[in-house]
Each structure stands twice: as C-alpha cells, then as structure tokens.
Tab-separated table of C-alpha atoms in Angstrom:
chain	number	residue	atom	x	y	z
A	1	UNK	CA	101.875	96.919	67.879
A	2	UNK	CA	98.870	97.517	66.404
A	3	UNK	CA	95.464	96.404	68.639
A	4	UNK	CA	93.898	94.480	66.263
A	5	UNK	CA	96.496	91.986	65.810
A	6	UNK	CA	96.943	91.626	69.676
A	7	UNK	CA	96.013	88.523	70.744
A	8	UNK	CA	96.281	89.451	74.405
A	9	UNK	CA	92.749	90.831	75.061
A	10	UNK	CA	91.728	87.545	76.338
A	11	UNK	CA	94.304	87.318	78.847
A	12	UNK	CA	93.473	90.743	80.251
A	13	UNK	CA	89.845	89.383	80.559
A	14	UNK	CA	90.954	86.498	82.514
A	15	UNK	CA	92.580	88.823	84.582
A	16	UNK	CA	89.914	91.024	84.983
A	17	UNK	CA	88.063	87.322	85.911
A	18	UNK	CA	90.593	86.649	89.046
A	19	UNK	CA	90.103	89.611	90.549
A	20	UNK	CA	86.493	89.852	89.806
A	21	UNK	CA	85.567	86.147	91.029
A	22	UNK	CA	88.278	84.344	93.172
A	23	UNK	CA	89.555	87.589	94.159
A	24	UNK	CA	86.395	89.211	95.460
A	25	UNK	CA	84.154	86.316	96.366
A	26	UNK	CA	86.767	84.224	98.393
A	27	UNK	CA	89.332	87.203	99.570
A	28	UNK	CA	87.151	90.048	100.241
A	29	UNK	CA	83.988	88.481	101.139
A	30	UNK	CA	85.558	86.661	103.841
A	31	UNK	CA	85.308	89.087	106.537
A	32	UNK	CA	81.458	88.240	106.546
A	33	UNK	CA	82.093	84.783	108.372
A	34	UNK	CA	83.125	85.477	111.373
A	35	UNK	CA	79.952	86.873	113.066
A	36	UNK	CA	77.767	83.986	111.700
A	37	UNK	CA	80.576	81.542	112.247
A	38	UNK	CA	81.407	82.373	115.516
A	39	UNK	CA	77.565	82.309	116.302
A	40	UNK	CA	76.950	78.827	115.161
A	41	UNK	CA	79.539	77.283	116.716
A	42	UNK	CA	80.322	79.422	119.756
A	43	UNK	CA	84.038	80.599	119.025
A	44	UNK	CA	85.741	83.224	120.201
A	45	UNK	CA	86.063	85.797	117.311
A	46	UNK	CA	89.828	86.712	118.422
A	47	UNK	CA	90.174	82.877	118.121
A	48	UNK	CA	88.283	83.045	114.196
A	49	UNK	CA	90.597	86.344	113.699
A	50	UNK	CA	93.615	83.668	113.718
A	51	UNK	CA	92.373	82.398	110.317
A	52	UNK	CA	92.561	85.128	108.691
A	53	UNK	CA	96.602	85.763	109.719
A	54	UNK	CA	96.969	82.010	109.316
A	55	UNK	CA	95.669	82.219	105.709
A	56	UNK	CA	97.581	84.647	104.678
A	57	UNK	CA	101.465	83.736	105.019
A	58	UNK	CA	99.890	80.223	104.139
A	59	UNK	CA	98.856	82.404	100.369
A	60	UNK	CA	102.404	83.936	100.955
A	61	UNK	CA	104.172	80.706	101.039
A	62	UNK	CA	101.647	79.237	98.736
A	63	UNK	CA	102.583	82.049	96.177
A	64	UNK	CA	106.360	80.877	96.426
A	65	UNK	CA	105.360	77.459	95.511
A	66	UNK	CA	103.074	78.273	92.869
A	67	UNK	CA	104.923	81.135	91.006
A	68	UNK	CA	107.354	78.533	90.162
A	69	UNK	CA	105.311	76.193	88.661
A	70	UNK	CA	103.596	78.358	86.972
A	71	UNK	CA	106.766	79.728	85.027
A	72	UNK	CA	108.302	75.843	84.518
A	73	UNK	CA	104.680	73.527	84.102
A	74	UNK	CA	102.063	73.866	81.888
A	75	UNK	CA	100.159	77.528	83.371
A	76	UNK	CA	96.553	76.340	82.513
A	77	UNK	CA	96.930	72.873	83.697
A	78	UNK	CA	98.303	74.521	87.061
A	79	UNK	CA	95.718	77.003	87.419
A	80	UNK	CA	93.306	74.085	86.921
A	81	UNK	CA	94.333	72.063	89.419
A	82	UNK	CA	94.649	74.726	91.976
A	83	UNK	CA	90.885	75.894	91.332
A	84	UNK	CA	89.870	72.187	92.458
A	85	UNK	CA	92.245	72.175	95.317
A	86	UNK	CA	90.640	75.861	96.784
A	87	UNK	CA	86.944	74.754	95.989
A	88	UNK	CA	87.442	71.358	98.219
A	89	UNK	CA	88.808	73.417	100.676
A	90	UNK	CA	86.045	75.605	101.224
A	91	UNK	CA	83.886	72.119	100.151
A	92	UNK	CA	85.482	70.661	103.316
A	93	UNK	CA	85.249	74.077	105.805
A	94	UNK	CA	81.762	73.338	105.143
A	95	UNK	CA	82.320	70.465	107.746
A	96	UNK	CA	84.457	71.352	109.987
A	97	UNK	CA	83.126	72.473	114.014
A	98	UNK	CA	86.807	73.308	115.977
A	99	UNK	CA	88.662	76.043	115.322
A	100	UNK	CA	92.032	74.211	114.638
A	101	UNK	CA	89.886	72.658	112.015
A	102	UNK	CA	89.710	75.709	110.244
A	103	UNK	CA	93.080	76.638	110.269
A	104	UNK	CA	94.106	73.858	108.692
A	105	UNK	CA	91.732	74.126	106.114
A	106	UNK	CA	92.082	77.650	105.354
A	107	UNK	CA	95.984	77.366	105.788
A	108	UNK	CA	95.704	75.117	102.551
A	109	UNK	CA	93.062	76.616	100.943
A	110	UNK	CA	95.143	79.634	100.222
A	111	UNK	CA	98.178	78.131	99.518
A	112	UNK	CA	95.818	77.143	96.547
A	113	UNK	CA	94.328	80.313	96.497
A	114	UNK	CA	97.437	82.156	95.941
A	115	UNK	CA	97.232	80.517	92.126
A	116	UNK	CA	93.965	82.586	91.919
A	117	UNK	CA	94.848	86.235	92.994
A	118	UNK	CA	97.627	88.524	92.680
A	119	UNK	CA	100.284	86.242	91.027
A	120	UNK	CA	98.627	85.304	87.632
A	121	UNK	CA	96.712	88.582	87.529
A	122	UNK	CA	100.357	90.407	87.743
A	123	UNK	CA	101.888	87.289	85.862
A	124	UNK	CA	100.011	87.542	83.016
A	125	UNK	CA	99.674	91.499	82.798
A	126	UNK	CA	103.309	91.886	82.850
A	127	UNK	CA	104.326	89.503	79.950
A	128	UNK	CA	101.488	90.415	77.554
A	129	UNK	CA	101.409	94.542	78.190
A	130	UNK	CA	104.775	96.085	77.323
A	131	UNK	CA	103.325	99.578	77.111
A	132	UNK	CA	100.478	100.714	79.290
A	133	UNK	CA	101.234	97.799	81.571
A	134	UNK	CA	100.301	99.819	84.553
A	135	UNK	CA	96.710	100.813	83.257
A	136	UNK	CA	95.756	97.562	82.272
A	137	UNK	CA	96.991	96.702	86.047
A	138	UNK	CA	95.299	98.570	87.596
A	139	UNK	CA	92.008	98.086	85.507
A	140	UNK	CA	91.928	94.018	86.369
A	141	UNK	CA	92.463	95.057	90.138
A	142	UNK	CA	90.018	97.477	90.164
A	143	UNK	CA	87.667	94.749	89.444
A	144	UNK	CA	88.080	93.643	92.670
A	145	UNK	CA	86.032	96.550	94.545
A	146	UNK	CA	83.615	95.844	91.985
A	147	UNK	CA	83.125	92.494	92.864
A	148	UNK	CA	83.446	93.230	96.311
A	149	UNK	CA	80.424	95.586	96.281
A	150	UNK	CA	78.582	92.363	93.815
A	151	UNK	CA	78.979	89.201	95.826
A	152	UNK	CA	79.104	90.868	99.236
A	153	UNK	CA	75.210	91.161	98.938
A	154	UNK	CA	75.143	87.755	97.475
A	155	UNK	CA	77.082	86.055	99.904
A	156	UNK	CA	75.203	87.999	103.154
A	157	UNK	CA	71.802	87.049	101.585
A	158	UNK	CA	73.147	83.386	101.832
A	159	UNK	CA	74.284	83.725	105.466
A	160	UNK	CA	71.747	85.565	106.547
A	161	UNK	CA	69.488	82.766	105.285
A	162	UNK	CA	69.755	80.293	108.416
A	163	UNK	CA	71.821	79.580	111.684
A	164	UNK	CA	73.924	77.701	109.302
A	165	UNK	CA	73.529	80.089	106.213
A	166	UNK	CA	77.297	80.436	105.803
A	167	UNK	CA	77.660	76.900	104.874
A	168	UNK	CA	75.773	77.749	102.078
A	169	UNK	CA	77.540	80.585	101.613
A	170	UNK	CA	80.779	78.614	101.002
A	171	UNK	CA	79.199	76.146	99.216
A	172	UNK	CA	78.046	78.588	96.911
A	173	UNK	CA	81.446	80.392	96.331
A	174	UNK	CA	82.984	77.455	95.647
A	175	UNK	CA	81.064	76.591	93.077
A	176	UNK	CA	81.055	79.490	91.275
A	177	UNK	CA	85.078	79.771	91.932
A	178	UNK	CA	85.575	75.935	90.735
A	179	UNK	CA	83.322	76.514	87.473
A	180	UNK	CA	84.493	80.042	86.382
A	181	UNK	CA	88.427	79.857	86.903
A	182	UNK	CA	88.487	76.044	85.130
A	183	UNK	CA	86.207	77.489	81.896
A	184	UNK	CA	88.713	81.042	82.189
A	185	UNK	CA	92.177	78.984	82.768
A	186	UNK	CA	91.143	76.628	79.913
A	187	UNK	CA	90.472	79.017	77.514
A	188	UNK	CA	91.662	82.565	78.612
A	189	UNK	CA	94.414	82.193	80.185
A	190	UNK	CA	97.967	82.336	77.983
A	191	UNK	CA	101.651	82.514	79.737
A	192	UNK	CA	103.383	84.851	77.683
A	193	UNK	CA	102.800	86.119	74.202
A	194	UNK	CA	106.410	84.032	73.129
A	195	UNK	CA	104.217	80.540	73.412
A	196	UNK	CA	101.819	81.558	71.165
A	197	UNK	CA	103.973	83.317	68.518
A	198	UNK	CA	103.116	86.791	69.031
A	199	UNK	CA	104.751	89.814	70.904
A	200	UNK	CA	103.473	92.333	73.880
A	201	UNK	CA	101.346	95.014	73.691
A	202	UNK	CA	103.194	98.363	72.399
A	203	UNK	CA	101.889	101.031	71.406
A	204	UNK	CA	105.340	102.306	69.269
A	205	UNK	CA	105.009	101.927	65.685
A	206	UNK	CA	107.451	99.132	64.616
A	207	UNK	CA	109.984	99.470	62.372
A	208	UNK	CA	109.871	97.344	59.117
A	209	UNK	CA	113.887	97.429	58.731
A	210	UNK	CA	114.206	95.454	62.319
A	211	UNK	CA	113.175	92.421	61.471
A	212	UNK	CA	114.101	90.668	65.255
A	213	UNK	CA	110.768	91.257	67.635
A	214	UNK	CA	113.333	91.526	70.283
A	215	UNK	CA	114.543	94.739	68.562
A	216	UNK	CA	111.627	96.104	68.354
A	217	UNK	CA	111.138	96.225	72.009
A	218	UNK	CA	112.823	98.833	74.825
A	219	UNK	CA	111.789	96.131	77.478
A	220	UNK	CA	114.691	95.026	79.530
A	221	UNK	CA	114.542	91.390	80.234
A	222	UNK	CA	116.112	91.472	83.696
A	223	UNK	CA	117.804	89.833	86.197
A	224	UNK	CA	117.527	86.428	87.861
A	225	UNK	CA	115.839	86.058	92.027
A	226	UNK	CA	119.396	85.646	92.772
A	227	UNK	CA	120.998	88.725	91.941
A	228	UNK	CA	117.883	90.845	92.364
A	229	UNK	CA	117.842	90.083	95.836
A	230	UNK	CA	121.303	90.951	96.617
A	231	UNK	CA	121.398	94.097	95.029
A	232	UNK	CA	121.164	97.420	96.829
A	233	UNK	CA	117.308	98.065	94.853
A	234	UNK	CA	116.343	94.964	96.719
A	235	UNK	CA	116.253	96.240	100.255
A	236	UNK	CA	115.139	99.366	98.859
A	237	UNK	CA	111.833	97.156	97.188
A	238	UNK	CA	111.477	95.470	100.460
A	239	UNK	CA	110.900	98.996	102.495
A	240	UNK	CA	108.287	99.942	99.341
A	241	UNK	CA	106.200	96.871	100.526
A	242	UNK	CA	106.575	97.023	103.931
A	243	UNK	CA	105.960	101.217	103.926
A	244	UNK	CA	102.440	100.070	101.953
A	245	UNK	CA	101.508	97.307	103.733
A	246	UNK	CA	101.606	99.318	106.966
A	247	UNK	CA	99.780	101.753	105.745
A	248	UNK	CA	96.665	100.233	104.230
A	249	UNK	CA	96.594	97.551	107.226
A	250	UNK	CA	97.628	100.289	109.947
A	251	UNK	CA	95.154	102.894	108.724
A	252	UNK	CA	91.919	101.090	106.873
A	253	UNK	CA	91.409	98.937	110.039
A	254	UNK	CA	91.124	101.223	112.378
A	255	UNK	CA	89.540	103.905	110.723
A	256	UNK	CA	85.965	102.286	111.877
A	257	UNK	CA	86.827	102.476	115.228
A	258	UNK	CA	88.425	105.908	115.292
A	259	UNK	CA	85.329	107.670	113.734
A	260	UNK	CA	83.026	105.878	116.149
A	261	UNK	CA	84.594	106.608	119.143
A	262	UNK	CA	83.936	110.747	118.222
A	263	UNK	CA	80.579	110.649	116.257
A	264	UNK	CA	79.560	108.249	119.225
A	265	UNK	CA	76.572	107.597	116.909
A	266	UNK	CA	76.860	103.364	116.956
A	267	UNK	CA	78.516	103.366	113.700
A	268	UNK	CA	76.211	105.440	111.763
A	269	UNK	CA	79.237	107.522	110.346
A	270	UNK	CA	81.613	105.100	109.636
A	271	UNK	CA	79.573	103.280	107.494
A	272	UNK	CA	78.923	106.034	105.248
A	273	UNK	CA	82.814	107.252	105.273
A	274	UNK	CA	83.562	103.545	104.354
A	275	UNK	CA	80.678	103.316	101.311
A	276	UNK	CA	82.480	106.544	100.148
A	277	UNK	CA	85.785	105.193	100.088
A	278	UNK	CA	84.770	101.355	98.471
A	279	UNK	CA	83.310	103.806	95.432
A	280	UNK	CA	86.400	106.705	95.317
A	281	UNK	CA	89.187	103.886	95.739
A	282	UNK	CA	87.957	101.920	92.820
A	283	UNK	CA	88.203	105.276	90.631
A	284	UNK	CA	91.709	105.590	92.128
A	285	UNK	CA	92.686	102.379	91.393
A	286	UNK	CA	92.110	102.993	87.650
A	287	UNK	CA	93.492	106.153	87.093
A	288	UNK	CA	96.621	105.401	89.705
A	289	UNK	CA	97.865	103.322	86.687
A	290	UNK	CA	96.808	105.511	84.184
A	291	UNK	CA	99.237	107.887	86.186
A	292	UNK	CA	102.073	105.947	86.610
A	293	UNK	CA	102.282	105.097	82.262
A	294	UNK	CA	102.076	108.507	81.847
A	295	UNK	CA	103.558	110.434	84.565
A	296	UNK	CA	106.189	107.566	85.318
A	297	UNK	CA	106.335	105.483	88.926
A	298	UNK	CA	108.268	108.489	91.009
A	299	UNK	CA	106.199	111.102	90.257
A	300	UNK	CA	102.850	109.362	90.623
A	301	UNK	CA	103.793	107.888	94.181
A	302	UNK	CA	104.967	111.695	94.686
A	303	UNK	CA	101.639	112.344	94.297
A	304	UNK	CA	100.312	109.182	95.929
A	305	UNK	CA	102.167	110.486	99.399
A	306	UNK	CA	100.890	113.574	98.963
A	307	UNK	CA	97.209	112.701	98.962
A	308	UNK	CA	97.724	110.017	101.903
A	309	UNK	CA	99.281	112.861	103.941
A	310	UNK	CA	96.410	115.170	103.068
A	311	UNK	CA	93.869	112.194	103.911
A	312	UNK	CA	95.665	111.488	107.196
A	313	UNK	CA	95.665	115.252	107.883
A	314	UNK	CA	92.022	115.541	107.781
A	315	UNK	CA	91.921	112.497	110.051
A	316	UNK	CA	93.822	114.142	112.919
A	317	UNK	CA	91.322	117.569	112.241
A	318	UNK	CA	88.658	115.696	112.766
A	319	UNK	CA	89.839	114.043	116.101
A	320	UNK	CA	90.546	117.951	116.662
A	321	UNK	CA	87.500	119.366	115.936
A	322	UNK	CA	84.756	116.914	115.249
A	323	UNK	CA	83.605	118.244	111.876
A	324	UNK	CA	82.322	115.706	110.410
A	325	UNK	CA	82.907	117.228	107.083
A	326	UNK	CA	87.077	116.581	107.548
A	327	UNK	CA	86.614	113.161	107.911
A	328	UNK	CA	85.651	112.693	104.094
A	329	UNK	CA	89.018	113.747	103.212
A	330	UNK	CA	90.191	110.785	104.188
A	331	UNK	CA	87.285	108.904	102.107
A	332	UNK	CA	88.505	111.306	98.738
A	333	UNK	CA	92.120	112.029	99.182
A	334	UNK	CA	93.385	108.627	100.791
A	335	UNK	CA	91.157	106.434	98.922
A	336	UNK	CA	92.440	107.630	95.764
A	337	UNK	CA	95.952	106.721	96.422
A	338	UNK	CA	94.855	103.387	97.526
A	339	UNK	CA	96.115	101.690	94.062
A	340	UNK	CA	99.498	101.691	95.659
A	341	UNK	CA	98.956	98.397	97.704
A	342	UNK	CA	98.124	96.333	94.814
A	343	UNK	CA	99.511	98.218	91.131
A	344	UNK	CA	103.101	99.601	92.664
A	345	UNK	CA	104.917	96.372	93.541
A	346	UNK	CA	103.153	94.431	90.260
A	347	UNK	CA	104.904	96.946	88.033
A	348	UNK	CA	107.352	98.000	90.412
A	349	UNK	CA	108.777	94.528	89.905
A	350	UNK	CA	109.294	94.597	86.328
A	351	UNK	CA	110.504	97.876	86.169
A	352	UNK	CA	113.568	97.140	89.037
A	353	UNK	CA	114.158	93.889	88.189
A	354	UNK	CA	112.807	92.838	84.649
A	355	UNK	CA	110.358	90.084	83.777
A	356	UNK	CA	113.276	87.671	83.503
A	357	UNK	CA	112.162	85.772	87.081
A	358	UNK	CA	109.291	88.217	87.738
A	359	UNK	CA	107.283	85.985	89.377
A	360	UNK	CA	109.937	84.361	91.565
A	361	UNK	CA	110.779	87.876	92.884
A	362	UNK	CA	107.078	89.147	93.285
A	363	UNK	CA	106.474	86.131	95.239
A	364	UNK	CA	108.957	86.716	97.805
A	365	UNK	CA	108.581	90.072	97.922
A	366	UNK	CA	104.973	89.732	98.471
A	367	UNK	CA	105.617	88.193	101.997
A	368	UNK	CA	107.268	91.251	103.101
A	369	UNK	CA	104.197	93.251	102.039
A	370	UNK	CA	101.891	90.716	104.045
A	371	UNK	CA	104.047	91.131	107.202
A	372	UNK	CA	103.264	95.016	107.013
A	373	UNK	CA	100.138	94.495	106.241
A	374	UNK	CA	100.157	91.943	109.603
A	375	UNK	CA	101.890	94.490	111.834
A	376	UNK	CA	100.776	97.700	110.573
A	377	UNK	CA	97.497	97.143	112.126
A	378	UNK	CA	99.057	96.042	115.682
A	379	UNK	CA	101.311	99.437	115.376
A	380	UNK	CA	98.455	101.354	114.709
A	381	UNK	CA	96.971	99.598	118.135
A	382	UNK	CA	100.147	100.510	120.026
A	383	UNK	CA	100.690	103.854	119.387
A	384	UNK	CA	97.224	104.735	119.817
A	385	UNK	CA	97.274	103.145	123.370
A	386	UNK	CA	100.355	105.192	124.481
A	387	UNK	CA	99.681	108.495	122.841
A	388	UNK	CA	96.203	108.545	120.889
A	389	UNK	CA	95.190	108.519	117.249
A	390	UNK	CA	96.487	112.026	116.134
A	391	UNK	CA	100.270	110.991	117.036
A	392	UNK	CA	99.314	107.706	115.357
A	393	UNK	CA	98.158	109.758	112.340
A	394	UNK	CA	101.081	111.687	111.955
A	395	UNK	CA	103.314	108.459	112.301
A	396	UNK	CA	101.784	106.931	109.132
A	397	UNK	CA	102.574	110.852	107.061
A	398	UNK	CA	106.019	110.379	107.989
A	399	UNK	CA	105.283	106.533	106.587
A	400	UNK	CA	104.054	107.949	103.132
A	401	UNK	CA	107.490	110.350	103.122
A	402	UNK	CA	109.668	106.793	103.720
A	403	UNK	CA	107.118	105.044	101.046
A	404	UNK	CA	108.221	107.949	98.184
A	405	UNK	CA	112.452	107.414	99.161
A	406	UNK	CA	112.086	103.449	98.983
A	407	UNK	CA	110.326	104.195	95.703
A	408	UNK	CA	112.634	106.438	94.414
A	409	UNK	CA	116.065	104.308	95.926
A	410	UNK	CA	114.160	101.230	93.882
A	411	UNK	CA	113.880	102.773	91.214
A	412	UNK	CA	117.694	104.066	90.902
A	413	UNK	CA	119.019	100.970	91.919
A	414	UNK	CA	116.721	99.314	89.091
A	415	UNK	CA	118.595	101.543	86.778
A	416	UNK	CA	121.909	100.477	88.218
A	417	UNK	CA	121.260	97.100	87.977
A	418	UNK	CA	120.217	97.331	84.092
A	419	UNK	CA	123.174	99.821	83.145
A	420	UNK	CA	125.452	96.256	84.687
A	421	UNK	CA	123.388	93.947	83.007
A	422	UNK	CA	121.664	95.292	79.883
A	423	UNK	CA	121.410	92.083	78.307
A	424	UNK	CA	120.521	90.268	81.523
A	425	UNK	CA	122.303	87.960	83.158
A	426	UNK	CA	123.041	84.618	82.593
C-alpha cells in the first residue's frame, strides 16, 4: 500500500498519545505517591505497596471487560467513557484518608485505566499495520519512557509543592488525562481500517489483476479465544509471558537494592545505573521492533536472551568484584532487550493466533504476564535470602533460555494452528 493513501497515521498518533499521556502520567508516575502519601496521612508504605498489586489484576480484569467492548460497541464512544471513569477516580483519591479507601478507588480506576494503555495501543497497531507492525509497536511504546522522563518532573514539582502537594498532583493528571484521551478518542482513534473503507498498512506492491483487498493480503485472520486457548501454542504463549514478566519484575526491582548494598554509597550509584538504563531502554524499545520485522520474532528474542544473559552476567561480576564499570552492562546490554515486556506478546499475539479475537486473547493472556510480573519480584526476594544475588542472577539466565523455547514452541504451534485453519475458523 502506498503511504500516502494510508489513512492510518492518525491512529498510530493516538497510539503514540496513550502511551505518552495515560500511559506515562498515570502508570509510571505512580511510584512517586507513596513517600508523600504515606507522609500525609501516616500509612504504612507496605500497606500503600498493596495498591499498586491491587491495581493491577483490577487493569487485568478490567482489560477482559474492556477488550470486549471495544471489539462489539462503538471504540471511541468506549474509550470516552472510560477516560471520565479513570479521571473521577483519581478526582475522588483526591479525598480519600484510609487505606482501604484507596484500594477501592484505585481497584476501579484501572479497571478504567486498562481502556487507556496496552489494549488499544496493541488494538489499534495490529489492525491498521499489516507490515512493519512490530516497528510501529514498538515506536508508540517507546513513548512511554519518554513521557516517563516528561511528567515525572512535572508531577514531583507538584508534590513537592506542599504536605498535600500530591493532591494536586492527581488533580493535575487527571485533567490532562480526561482532556487529551476525549479530544484523541474523538478524533484519532479508528477500530480497524475495514470501518472506514480502507486496508492495512503494507508495504508489498499490490497487484492490479486481484481485485479482492483480502487477496492482496498474506495476513492470516486467525482463530477464535476458544480454540486458541486450547491449542498446544497456548500454553506455550502463557510460559512467553510469564518467562518476561519474571524477568523485568524479578530483576528491575531489585537492581536498586543490589547495587547499594556493594557501592554502600546511599544510592549514589544506582541512580546513575538507573538514568542510564531509562535512556538505553527507550533506544531498545525502538529498534527491538525494528528487529523483529526484519529479522523475524525467533531470531530477535535469540538475540534478546542473549543480551539479558550478558546483562545478568555483568551483574553477578560485579557482586564478584565490585567494579563498578560491570555494572553498566546491565544498564547497556539488558536495557536494550527490555522491548520484550511490552512489543513480544502485542505481536506475538497476532502472529500465533491471528487478529480474528486478538484482543480477547491478549487480554487474558495479559493476566498471566501480570502474575510474573507479581511474583517475579517475590522470587527474586527468596532466592536471594537463601543463597544471595549471584545464584539469583544466574536463575533469571536460565529464565531468558526458557523465554527463547516458549517463543520458539509459540511460534510453531502458531504455524500448526494456521496450516489446520488457513481460512480461520468459524
């Protein structure tokens, strides 16, 4: 298809708008509460820590909910009414002064929120890119870090302004959430390319003697939730998410604390080994889906595991030797391959299953990646109690090695599963 008769550039820009406003602001910002929070109002912060793991299976199961009314209802009119529901949420946490308060709250605020992140951004990139559907992934999540590193200035300045600064805070970021994503779902966003009588992005040349768009296309349309999830690529999907939710929970969380307790320097290090991963893993994030259209999914986790290993590696030297130079390898070579949380199971999806129920099955299969993501960082906590963070290290290589074979068993059961059904099934 030729890009100037694409009318899907919008889309990707509303895209680029989820993960650059709801995304960021709301989802990574959040972290910044607790101290000021738990300040104000004299909680516990293992007590505020429950919100967070509250909030998100409530965005899992709110993700569920949503994906299918986004595929059956009108998608603006959804994504509308979900932007109101968040912003009155964070309106009403505004208010609140017990902790079970906040729970509740935040419980529903991202089963709203779920509308606002992931889903639609891998919704809409999968039905209006047919070619180069990973790159223009991984460029809307990458947009993410770089609205991380914008509002989290933004937001501290706010907190930072009183003993009750973060009301303001939250105030302000809903706001700005409630005002951006009604203006973007209005006019940006667009379901699928079929509504609006175009096609996907290709980048094939077409050929004038097939006149059927569906011809014109190698995209399979896939299988329904029901017989992707009994099929043999669906357990091997659900050990892809689980392998990378460990991994980024079990490893980025504790990474602070690991690098502290050998500099000994009050957390002089960390910080820097963290600013140098926010900037690398944004650069990774991009060219992780450039990889993966050109280089295909297998090869590029290949490479993926590879460069977690070596970042791991350099994290057990350094609890070896001290050198504070080894310690950057994990901020280069692990950083890089951190597109894998968000870009692999958004196109992984599509490419196992089809875009037939897409959303249905990313959904579900999203939970399994938050319940990684919920015990990887416990694991990390156990194993480092028993036998210290080098074995702990070396636990998460052999991790990446099980992340690759899921990959690889998805992948081949994908192909399975379209050689059965190559027109779908019914």
């Amino acid at each position: 298809m030729e890009s100037k008769k694409f009318k899907g550039w919008g889309v990707l820009i509303a895209a680029c708008i989820l993960s650059f406003i709801p995304t960021a602001i709301m989802g990574n910002c959040f972290s910044l509460y607790m101290a000021p929070v738990c300040s104000d109002l004299g909680f516990e912060t293992t007590g505020w820590s429950m919100v967070s793991l509250i909030a998100s299976f409530a965005s899992a199961i709110g993700a569920m909910i949503i994906a299918g009314l986004y595929q059956k209802k009108n998608m603006k009119i959804m994504m509308v009414a979900v932007t109101v529901g968040t912003s009155l949420c964070w309106f009403a946490a505004t208010f609140c002064t017990q902790l079970w308060q906040f729970y509740l709250v935040f419980a529903l605020s991202n089963i709203f929120q779920a509308g606002l992140t992931q889903l639609p951004i891998s919704m809409l990139v999968t039905a209006w890119f047919e070619d180069k559907r990973a790159t223009m992934m991984s460029i809307a999540y990458a947009c993410g870090g770089l609205g991380g590193a914008v509002w989290s200035p933004i937001v501290s300045k706010f907190i930072a302004s009183g003993a009750s600064g973060w009301k303001t805070a939250m105030l302000f970021s809903a706001a700005v959430v409630g005002i951006v994503m009604v203006i973007t779902a209005l006019v940006l966003v667009k379901r699928s390319p079929a509504e609006y009588g175009t096609e996907p992005y290709r980048t094939g040349k077409k050929d004038a003697s097939i006149p059927n768009a569906q011809a014109q296309s190698n995209a399979w349309i896939g299988v329904s939730k029901k017989v992707a999830t009994k099929s043999g690529a669906w357990y091997c999907v659900l050990g892809v998410v689980l392998c990378v939710g460990l991994i980024s929970a079990g490893v980025t969380t504790h990474v602070p604390n690991f690098v502290t307790s050998i500099a000994n320097d009050g957390g002089t290090l960390s910080g820097t080994v963290l600013s140098v991963y926010s900037i690398v893993s944004i650069v990774g994030m991009v060219s992780g889906g450039a990889l993966m259209d050109k280089m295909g999914i297998r090869k590029t986790v290949l490479l993926a595991a590879v460069l977690v290993i070596i970042g791991l590696a350099s994290l057990y030297a350094y609890s070896l030797t001290g050198n504070t130079v080894l310690v950057f390898g994990y901020s280069v070579f692990f950083a890089i391959a951190m597109f894998l949380p968000k870009v692999l199971p958004a196109v992984l999806m599509s490419t196992v299953f089809g875009t037939k129920d897409y959303a249905g099955i990313y959904a579900l299969a999203n939970l399994f990646f938050l319940v990684g993501a919920a015990f990887g960082s416990v694991l990390t906590a156990i194993i480092q109690g028993i036998a210290g963070y080098g074995a702990t290290w070396i636990v998460y290589m052999v991790i990446a090695v099980l992340l690759f074979l899921s990959v690889s068993g998805a992948i081949s059961g994908g192909a399975k599963l379209q050689e059965k059904y190559p027109q779908g099934d019914e």
